[in-house]
mmCIF file of C-alpha atoms in Angstrom:
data_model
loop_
_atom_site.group_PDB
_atom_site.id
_atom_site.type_symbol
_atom_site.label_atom_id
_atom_site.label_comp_id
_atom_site.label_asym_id
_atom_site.label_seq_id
_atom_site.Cartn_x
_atom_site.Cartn_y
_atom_site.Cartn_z
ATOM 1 C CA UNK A 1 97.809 128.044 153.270
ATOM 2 C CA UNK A 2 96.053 127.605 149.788
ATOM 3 C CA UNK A 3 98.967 128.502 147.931
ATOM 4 C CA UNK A 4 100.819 125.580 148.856
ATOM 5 C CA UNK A 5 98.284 123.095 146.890
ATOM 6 C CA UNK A 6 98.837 125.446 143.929
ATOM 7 C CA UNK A 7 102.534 124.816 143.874
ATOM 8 C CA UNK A 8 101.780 120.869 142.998
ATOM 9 C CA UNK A 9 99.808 122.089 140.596
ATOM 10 C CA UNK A 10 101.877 122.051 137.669
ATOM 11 C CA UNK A 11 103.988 119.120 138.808
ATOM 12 C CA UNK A 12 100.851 116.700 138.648
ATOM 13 C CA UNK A 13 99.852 118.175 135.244
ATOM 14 C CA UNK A 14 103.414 117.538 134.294
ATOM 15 C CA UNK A 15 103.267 114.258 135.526
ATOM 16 C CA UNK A 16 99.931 113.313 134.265
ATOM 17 C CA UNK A 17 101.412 114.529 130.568
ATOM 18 C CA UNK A 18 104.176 112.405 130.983
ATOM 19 C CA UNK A 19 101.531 109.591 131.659
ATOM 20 C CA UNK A 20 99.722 109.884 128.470
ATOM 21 C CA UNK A 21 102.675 110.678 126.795
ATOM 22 C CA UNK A 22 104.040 107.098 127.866
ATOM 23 C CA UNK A 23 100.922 105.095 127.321
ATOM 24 C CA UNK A 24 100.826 106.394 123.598
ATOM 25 C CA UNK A 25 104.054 104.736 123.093
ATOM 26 C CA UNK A 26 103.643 101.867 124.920
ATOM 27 C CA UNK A 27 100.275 101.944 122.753
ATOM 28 C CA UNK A 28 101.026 102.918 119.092
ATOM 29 C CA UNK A 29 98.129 104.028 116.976
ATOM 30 C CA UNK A 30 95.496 101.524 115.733
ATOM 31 C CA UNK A 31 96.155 100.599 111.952
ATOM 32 C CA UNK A 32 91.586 100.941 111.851
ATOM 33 C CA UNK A 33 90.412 103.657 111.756
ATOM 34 C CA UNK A 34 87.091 105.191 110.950
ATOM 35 C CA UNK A 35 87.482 105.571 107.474
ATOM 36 C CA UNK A 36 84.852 108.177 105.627
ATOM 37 C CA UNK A 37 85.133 106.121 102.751
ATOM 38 C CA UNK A 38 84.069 102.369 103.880
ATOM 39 C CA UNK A 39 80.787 101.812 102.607
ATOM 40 C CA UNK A 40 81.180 104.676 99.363
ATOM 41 C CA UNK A 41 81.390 103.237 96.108
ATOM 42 C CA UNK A 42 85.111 103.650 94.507
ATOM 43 C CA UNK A 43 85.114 107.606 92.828
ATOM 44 C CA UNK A 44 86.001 107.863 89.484
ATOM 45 C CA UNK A 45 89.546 107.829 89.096
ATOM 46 C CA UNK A 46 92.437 106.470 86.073
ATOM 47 C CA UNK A 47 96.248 105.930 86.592
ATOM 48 C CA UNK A 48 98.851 105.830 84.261
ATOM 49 C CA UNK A 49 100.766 103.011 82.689
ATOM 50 C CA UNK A 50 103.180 102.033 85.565
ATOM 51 C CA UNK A 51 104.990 98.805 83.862
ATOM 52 C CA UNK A 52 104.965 98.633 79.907
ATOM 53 C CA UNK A 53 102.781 95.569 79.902
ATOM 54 C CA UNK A 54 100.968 95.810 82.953
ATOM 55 C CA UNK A 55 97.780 97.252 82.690
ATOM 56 C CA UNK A 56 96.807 100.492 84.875
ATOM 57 C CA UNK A 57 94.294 100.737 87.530
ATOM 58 C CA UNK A 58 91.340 102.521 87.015
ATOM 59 C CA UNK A 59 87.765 102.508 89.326
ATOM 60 C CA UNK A 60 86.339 101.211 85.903
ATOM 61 C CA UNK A 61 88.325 97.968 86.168
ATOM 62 C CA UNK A 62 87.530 97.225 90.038
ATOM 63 C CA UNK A 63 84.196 97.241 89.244
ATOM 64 C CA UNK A 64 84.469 93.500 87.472
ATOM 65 C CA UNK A 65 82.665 91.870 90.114
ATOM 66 C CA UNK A 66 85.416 90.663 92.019
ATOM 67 C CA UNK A 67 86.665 91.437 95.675
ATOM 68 C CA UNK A 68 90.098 92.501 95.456
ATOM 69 C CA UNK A 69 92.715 94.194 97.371
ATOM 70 C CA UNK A 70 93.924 97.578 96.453
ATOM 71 C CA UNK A 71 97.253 98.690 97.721
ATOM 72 C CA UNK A 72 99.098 102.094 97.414
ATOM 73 C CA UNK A 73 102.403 101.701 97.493
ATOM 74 C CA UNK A 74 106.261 103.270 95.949
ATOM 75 C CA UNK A 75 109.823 102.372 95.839
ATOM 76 C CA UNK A 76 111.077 104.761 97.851
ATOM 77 C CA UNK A 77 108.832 103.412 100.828
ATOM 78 C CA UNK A 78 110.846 101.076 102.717
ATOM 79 C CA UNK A 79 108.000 99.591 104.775
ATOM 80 C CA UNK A 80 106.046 98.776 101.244
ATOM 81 C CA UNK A 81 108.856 96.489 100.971
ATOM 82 C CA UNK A 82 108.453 94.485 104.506
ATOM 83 C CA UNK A 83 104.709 94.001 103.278
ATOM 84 C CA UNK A 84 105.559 92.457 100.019
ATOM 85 C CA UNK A 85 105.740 88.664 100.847
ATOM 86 C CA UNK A 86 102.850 88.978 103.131
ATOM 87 C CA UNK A 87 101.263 90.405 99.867
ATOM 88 C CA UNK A 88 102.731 87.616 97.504
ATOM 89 C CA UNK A 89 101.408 85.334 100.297
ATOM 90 C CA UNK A 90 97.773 86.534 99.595
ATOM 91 C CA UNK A 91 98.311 86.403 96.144
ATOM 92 C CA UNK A 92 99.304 82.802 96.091
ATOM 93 C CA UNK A 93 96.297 82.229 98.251
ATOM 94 C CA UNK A 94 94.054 83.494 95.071
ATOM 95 C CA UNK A 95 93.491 86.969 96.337
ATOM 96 C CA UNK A 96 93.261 90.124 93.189
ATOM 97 C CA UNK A 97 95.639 92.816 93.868
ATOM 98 C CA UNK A 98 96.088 95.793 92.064
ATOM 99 C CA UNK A 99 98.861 98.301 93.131
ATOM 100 C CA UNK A 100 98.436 102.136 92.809
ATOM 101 C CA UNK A 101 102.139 103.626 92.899
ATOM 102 C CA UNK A 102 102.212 107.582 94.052
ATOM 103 C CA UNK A 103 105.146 109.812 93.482
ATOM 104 C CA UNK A 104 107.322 107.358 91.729
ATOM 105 C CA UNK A 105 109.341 106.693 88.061
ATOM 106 C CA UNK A 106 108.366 103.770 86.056
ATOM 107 C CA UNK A 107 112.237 102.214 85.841
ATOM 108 C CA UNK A 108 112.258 102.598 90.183
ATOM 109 C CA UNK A 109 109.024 100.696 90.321
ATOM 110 C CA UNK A 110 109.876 97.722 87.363
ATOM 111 C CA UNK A 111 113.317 97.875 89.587
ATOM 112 C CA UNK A 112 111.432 97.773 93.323
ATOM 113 C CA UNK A 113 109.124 94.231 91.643
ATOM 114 C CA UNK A 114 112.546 92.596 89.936
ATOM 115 C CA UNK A 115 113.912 93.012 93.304
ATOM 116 C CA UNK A 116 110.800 92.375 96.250
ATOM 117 C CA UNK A 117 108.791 90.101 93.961
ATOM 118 C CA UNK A 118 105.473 91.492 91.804
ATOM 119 C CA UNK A 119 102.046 90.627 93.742
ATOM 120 C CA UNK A 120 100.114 92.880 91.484
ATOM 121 C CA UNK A 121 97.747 91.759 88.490
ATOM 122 C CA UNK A 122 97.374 95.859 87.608
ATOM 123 C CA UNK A 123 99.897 98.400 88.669
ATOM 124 C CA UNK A 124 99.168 102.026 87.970
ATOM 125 C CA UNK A 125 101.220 105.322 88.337
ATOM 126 C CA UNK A 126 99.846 108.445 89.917
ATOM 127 C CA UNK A 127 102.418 110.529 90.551
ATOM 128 C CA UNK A 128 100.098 113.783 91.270
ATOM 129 C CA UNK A 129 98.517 111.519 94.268
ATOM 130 C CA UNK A 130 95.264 112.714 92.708
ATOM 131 C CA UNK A 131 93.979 108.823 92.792
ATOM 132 C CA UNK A 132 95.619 108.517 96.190
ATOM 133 C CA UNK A 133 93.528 111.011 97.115
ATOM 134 C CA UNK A 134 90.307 110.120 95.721
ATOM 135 C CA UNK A 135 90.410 106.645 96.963
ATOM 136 C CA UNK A 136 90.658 108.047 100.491
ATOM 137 C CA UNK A 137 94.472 107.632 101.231
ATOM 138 C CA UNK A 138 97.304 110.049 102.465
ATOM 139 C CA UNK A 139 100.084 108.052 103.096
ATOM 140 C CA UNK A 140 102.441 104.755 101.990
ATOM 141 C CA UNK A 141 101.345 101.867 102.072
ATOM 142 C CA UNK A 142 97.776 101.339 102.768
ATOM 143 C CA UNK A 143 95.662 98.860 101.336
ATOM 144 C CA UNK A 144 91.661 98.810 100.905
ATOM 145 C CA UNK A 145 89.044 95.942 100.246
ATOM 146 C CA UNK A 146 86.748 96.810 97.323
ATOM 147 C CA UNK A 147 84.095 94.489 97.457
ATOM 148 C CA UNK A 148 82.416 93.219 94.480
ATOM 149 C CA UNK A 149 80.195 96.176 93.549
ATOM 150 C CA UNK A 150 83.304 98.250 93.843
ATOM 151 C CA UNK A 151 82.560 99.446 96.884
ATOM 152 C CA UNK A 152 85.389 100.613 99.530
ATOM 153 C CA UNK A 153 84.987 97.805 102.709
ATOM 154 C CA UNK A 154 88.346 98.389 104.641
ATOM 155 C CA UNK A 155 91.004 100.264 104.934
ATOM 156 C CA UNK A 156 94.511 99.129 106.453
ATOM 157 C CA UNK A 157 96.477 102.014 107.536
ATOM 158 C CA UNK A 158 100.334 100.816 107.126
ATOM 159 C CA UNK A 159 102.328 97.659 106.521
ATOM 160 C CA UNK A 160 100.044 94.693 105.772
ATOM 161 C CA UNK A 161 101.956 91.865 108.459
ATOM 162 C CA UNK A 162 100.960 88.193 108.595
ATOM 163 C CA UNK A 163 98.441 89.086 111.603
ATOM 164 C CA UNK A 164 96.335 91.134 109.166
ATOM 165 C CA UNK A 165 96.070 88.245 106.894
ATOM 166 C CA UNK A 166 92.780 86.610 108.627
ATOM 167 C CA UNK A 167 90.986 90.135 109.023
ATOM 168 C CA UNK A 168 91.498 90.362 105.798
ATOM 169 C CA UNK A 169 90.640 87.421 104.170
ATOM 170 C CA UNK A 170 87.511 87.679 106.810
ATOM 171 C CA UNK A 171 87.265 91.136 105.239
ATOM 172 C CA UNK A 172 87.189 89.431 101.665
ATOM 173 C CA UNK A 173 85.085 86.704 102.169
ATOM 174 C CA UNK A 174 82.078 89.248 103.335
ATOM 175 C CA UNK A 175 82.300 90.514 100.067
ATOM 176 C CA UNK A 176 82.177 88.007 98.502
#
């Protein structure tokens, strides 16, 4: 008699898998996320010249008393490419960006802004990821408000859509 509830047992913990299983799709990931760096000042960090001409991001030069956006980005990411009118969009709207390219060749990236458009003021290489890393990112492309003190605000996990744009300019404006 009190074996037959057992043998429902796995199908309901089967089913109730399934379950969660289906509500994470239906639900993807949020794009905030707790970040342990919002509210730390930038760490030290330098990039190399990315674009002869351009200059290179460094924590030194977000520290000018400016919000900005900071975006990490490559060539070789295809969704860094959906984000980039969205990005020239905030850049016509007045908005400092600097880019921070990881894992990537100087000629790929001059060819990825000749072909997507350029909404960066600074563009910097790090193709260790060691500035990736230090800024609190792990992945392409994610984009951070630095506030005016140089100070990480936000992080947005993934592509940068025209949704994001008020949070972000919201984002922005407290800072400045």
């Amino acid at each position: 008699m009190m074996r037959k509830p057992l043998l429902w047992l796995p199908m309901v913990l089967g089913l109730g898998l399934f379950v969660l299983f289906y509500l994470g799709l239906e639900n993807p990931g949020q794009r905030i996320i707790n970040s342990n760096v919002i509210g730390r000042e930038l760490p030290e960090f330098s990039t190399q010249v990315a674009v002869e001409g351009v200059e290179p991001v460094s924590s030194e030069n977000l520290r000018d008393g400016k919000p900005r956006l900071v975006n990490v980005f490559a060539s070789w990411c295809a969704p860094c490419i959906q984000e980039i009118p969205v990005l020239l969009r905030l850049r016509a709207q007045g908005i400092e960006i600097d880019g921070i390219a990881v894992h990537d060749r100087p000629a790929d990236i001059s060819r990825f802004l000749a072909e997507n458009g350029n909404p960066y003021r600074r563009i910097g290489l790090d193709n260790e990821g060691r500035s990736q890393l230090e800024i609190g990112s792990s992945g392409v492309p994610e984009t951070f408000v630095i506030d005016r003190e140089g100070r990480i605000v936000y992080q947005h996990i993934g592509i940068v859509t025209e949704q994001d744009i008020p949070d972000i300019l919201a984002r922005l404006g407290e800072t400045g």
